[in-house]
mmCIF file of C-alpha atoms in Angstrom:
data_model
loop_
_atom_site.group_PDB
_atom_site.id
_atom_site.type_symbol
_atom_site.label_atom_id
_atom_site.label_comp_id
_atom_site.label_asym_id
_atom_site.label_seq_id
_atom_site.Cartn_x
_atom_site.Cartn_y
_atom_site.Cartn_z
ATOM 1 C CA MET X 9 54.435 102.093 22.188
ATOM 2 C CA VAL X 10 52.585 102.149 25.285
ATOM 3 C CA ASN X 11 55.495 103.909 26.961
ATOM 4 C CA ASN X 12 55.687 106.637 23.866
ATOM 5 C CA SER X 13 52.574 107.610 24.934
ATOM 6 C CA GLN X 14 52.709 107.706 28.219
ATOM 7 C CA ALA X 15 55.445 110.262 27.658
ATOM 8 C CA GLY X 16 53.748 112.481 25.703
ATOM 9 C CA VAL X 17 51.015 112.665 28.321
ATOM 10 C CA GLU X 18 53.964 113.827 31.184
ATOM 11 C CA GLU X 19 55.396 116.503 29.258
ATOM 12 C CA ASN X 20 52.059 118.368 28.564
ATOM 13 C CA THR X 21 50.849 117.776 32.117
ATOM 14 C CA THR X 22 53.839 119.804 33.016
ATOM 15 C CA GLY X 23 52.921 122.416 30.875
ATOM 16 C CA LEU X 24 56.110 124.262 30.686
ATOM 17 C CA PRO X 25 58.193 122.996 27.085
ATOM 18 C CA ALA X 26 61.345 121.258 27.625
ATOM 19 C CA PHE X 27 64.225 123.948 26.375
ATOM 20 C CA SER X 28 67.176 122.495 25.776
ATOM 21 C CA PRO X 29 70.290 124.073 25.927
ATOM 22 C CA LEU X 30 71.029 123.661 21.987
ATOM 23 C CA SER X 31 67.800 125.812 21.158
ATOM 24 C CA ILE X 32 68.857 128.075 23.334
ATOM 25 C CA LEU X 33 72.013 128.379 21.971
ATOM 26 C CA ARG X 34 70.248 128.541 18.590
ATOM 27 C CA THR X 35 67.861 131.254 19.726
ATOM 28 C CA ILE X 36 70.892 133.930 20.793
ATOM 29 C CA TRP X 37 72.561 132.714 17.628
ATOM 30 C CA LYS X 38 69.461 133.755 15.529
ATOM 31 C CA ARG X 39 68.496 137.155 17.387
ATOM 32 C CA LYS X 40 72.302 138.250 17.717
ATOM 33 C CA ILE X 41 72.278 141.246 16.316
ATOM 34 C CA ARG X 42 69.467 142.521 18.002
ATOM 35 C CA ILE X 43 71.243 141.186 20.907
ATOM 36 C CA THR X 44 73.868 142.969 20.262
ATOM 37 C CA LEU X 45 72.309 146.450 19.542
ATOM 38 C CA ALA X 46 70.405 146.308 22.830
ATOM 39 C CA TRP X 47 74.066 145.549 24.564
ATOM 40 C CA ILE X 48 75.269 148.758 23.159
ATOM 41 C CA LEU X 49 72.263 150.708 23.523
ATOM 42 C CA PHE X 50 72.014 149.659 27.046
ATOM 43 C CA THR X 51 76.470 150.442 27.715
ATOM 44 C CA ILE X 52 75.935 154.013 26.362
ATOM 45 C CA GLY X 53 73.238 155.047 27.913
ATOM 46 C CA ALA X 54 74.433 154.064 30.952
ATOM 47 C CA ALA X 55 78.031 155.344 30.456
ATOM 48 C CA ALA X 56 75.953 158.907 29.472
ATOM 49 C CA VAL X 57 73.981 158.626 32.935
ATOM 50 C CA VAL X 58 77.629 157.985 34.857
ATOM 51 C CA ARG X 59 79.348 161.072 33.086
ATOM 52 C CA LEU X 60 76.161 162.937 34.006
ATOM 53 C CA LEU X 61 76.059 162.520 37.442
ATOM 54 C CA PRO X 62 77.974 165.236 40.114
ATOM 55 C CA PRO X 63 81.182 163.624 41.757
ATOM 56 C CA VAL X 64 80.445 163.023 45.075
ATOM 57 C CA TYR X 65 83.083 162.494 47.443
ATOM 58 C CA LEU X 66 82.873 161.556 50.721
ATOM 59 C CA ALA X 67 85.846 161.768 54.169
ATOM 60 C CA GLU X 68 85.824 159.901 56.824
ATOM 61 C CA THR X 69 87.447 160.348 60.012
ATOM 62 C CA VAL X 70 87.703 157.543 62.855
ATOM 63 C CA VAL X 71 87.927 158.691 65.910
ATOM 64 C CA LEU X 72 89.202 155.282 69.087
ATOM 65 C CA ILE X 73 88.045 154.692 72.183
ATOM 66 C CA ASP X 74 89.965 154.076 74.995
ATOM 67 C CA SER X 75 88.515 152.811 77.744
ATOM 68 C CA GLN X 76 89.361 153.632 81.179
ATOM 69 C CA LYS X 77 92.905 151.354 82.043
ATOM 70 C CA ILE X 78 93.216 152.302 86.137
ATOM 71 C CA PRO X 79 91.154 150.055 87.990
ATOM 72 C CA GLU X 80 88.317 151.353 89.358
ATOM 73 C CA LYS X 81 89.695 150.547 93.418
ATOM 74 C CA PHE X 82 92.066 152.956 93.087
ATOM 75 C CA VAL X 83 90.392 155.456 90.989
ATOM 76 C CA SER X 84 86.518 155.583 90.737
ATOM 77 C CA ALA X 85 85.309 156.332 87.419
ATOM 78 C CA THR X 86 84.861 160.040 86.151
ATOM 79 C CA VAL X 87 81.832 159.523 83.341
ATOM 80 C CA GLY X 88 79.309 156.524 84.666
ATOM 81 C CA ASP X 89 76.994 156.639 82.001
ATOM 82 C CA ASP X 90 76.940 153.500 79.000
ATOM 83 C CA LEU X 91 79.267 154.813 76.487
ATOM 84 C CA GLU X 92 76.825 154.133 73.488
ATOM 85 C CA GLU X 93 74.043 156.347 75.766
ATOM 86 C CA ARG X 94 77.062 159.013 76.095
ATOM 87 C CA ILE X 95 78.564 159.218 72.264
ATOM 88 C CA ALA X 96 74.448 159.434 71.106
ATOM 89 C CA SER X 97 73.925 162.734 73.595
ATOM 90 C CA ILE X 98 76.736 164.127 71.843
ATOM 91 C CA ARG X 99 75.554 163.211 68.597
ATOM 92 C CA GLN X 100 72.217 164.954 69.255
ATOM 93 C CA MET X 101 74.625 168.267 70.062
ATOM 94 C CA LEU X 102 76.361 168.175 67.360
ATOM 95 C CA LEU X 103 73.526 167.361 65.065
ATOM 96 C CA SER X 104 71.621 170.365 66.730
ATOM 97 C CA GLY X 105 71.495 173.279 64.474
ATOM 98 C CA ALA X 106 73.530 176.024 66.397
ATOM 99 C CA GLU X 107 76.563 173.602 65.509
ATOM 100 C CA LEU X 108 75.320 173.058 62.394
ATOM 101 C CA LYS X 109 75.063 176.479 61.679
ATOM 102 C CA LYS X 110 78.354 177.194 62.966
ATOM 103 C CA VAL X 111 79.900 175.139 60.501
ATOM 104 C CA ILE X 112 78.037 175.896 57.823
ATOM 105 C CA GLU X 113 79.130 179.785 57.979
ATOM 106 C CA GLU X 114 82.834 178.599 59.075
ATOM 107 C CA PHE X 115 82.945 176.817 55.382
ATOM 108 C CA GLY X 116 80.547 178.591 53.060
ATOM 109 C CA LEU X 117 78.422 175.802 52.460
ATOM 110 C CA TYR X 118 75.390 175.525 50.761
ATOM 111 C CA ARG X 119 75.804 179.143 48.895
ATOM 112 C CA GLU X 120 73.338 178.655 46.112
ATOM 113 C CA GLU X 121 70.882 176.410 48.875
ATOM 114 C CA ARG X 122 71.124 179.114 51.168
ATOM 115 C CA LYS X 123 69.791 181.773 48.428
ATOM 116 C CA THR X 124 66.358 179.448 48.422
ATOM 117 C CA HIS X 125 65.755 177.184 51.027
ATOM 118 C CA PHE X 126 64.605 178.380 54.536
ATOM 119 C CA GLU X 127 67.763 177.795 57.548
ATOM 120 C CA GLU X 128 65.591 174.527 58.572
ATOM 121 C CA GLU X 129 66.260 173.187 55.495
ATOM 122 C CA ILE X 130 69.520 173.814 55.170
ATOM 123 C CA LEU X 131 70.355 172.525 58.332
ATOM 124 C CA GLU X 132 68.330 169.303 57.101
ATOM 125 C CA LEU X 133 70.287 168.988 54.294
ATOM 126 C CA MET X 134 73.769 168.961 56.236
ATOM 127 C CA ARG X 135 72.430 165.831 58.532
ATOM 128 C CA LYS X 136 71.557 164.210 55.809
ATOM 129 C CA ASP X 137 75.825 164.622 54.536
ATOM 130 C CA ILE X 138 76.750 163.683 57.952
ATOM 131 C CA THR X 139 77.029 159.867 59.102
ATOM 132 C CA ILE X 140 77.933 159.076 62.482
ATOM 133 C CA THR X 141 78.487 154.821 62.797
ATOM 134 C CA LEU X 142 80.001 153.457 65.934
ATOM 135 C CA GLU X 143 82.197 150.637 65.041
ATOM 136 C CA SER X 144 82.647 147.169 66.863
ATOM 137 C CA ALA X 145 85.286 146.223 69.752
ATOM 138 C CA MET X 146 88.323 145.389 67.815
ATOM 139 C CA PRO X 147 88.376 141.308 67.263
ATOM 140 C CA GLY X 148 91.358 141.168 69.053
ATOM 141 C CA SER X 149 91.383 142.873 72.313
ATOM 142 C CA THR X 150 90.855 141.672 75.475
ATOM 143 C CA GLY X 151 89.468 143.006 78.589
ATOM 144 C CA ALA X 152 85.932 143.873 80.117
ATOM 145 C CA SER X 153 85.296 146.310 76.717
ATOM 146 C CA SER X 154 85.578 143.569 74.241
ATOM 147 C CA ARG X 155 83.163 141.286 76.443
ATOM 148 C CA MET X 156 80.331 144.010 77.098
ATOM 149 C CA LYS X 157 80.322 144.445 73.279
ATOM 150 C CA ARG X 158 81.290 147.809 73.204
ATOM 151 C CA PRO X 159 82.027 149.862 70.250
ATOM 152 C CA GLY X 160 85.865 150.313 69.794
ATOM 153 C CA ALA X 161 85.501 153.123 67.820
ATOM 154 C CA PHE X 162 82.905 155.058 65.687
ATOM 155 C CA ARG X 163 83.607 157.232 61.979
ATOM 156 C CA ILE X 164 82.181 160.281 61.447
ATOM 157 C CA GLY X 165 81.986 160.918 57.712
ATOM 158 C CA TYR X 166 80.675 163.912 55.303
ATOM 159 C CA GLN X 167 80.013 164.245 51.696
ATOM 160 C CA GLY X 168 80.054 166.847 49.479
ATOM 161 C CA SER X 169 81.221 167.547 45.814
ATOM 162 C CA ASP X 170 84.644 169.436 46.520
ATOM 163 C CA PRO X 171 87.085 167.059 48.067
ATOM 164 C CA ALA X 172 89.567 169.556 49.967
ATOM 165 C CA LEU X 173 85.839 171.301 51.562
ATOM 166 C CA VAL X 174 84.727 167.469 52.453
ATOM 167 C CA MET X 175 88.004 167.136 54.074
ATOM 168 C CA GLN X 176 87.664 169.664 55.972
ATOM 169 C CA VAL X 177 84.200 169.719 57.528
ATOM 170 C CA ALA X 178 84.830 165.921 58.078
ATOM 171 C CA ASN X 179 87.530 167.295 60.581
ATOM 172 C CA ARG X 180 85.850 169.942 61.686
ATOM 173 C CA LEU X 181 82.750 167.439 62.721
ATOM 174 C CA THR X 182 85.692 165.773 64.507
ATOM 175 C CA ASP X 183 87.156 168.403 66.429
ATOM 176 C CA LEU X 184 83.717 169.054 67.613
ATOM 177 C CA TYR X 185 83.033 165.829 68.829
ATOM 178 C CA VAL X 186 86.175 165.554 71.123
ATOM 179 C CA GLU X 187 85.129 168.891 72.153
ATOM 180 C CA GLN X 188 81.878 167.684 73.388
ATOM 181 C CA ASN X 189 83.328 165.172 75.059
ATOM 182 C CA LEU X 190 85.871 167.010 76.942
ATOM 183 C CA LYS X 191 82.758 169.003 78.406
ATOM 184 C CA THR X 192 80.851 166.199 79.150
#
């Protein structure tokens, strides 16, 4: 008897009711219609939201970075800057207003927004749609670039609602990036 009263005291001191798997299943079974209706309503609502969202396409190009293969004792390096610094400076030149204006005019981007927004707002929209990410060095590569953990590639991406136009803009941005690299 003493043991039974001690067990009852221990359950009350924790303050949490003990749920057995059988009691949980019984509760779900009793409320099966409510649970099913809630699940159906949630599914219909989620499907409606997905149908109403506009499609967004993303096109990315990958630019592989190949370091100098000739040893520096034969030919000195023409570019002494760090690779990440060069890519960052080219990114700033590419995302400048003048370059983006050329791309916007060339492809006729943001036609509706140009009617109601200022030029700087449209450029900011374009900057948000562009992604430039560095990739790490290839895992199987050998040499100084993998030891120094330099990027082996970088991605230039653009997103929009027209898949063909998105692809063309992403290719044009990559071309501008390569042209700026050759200039520097």
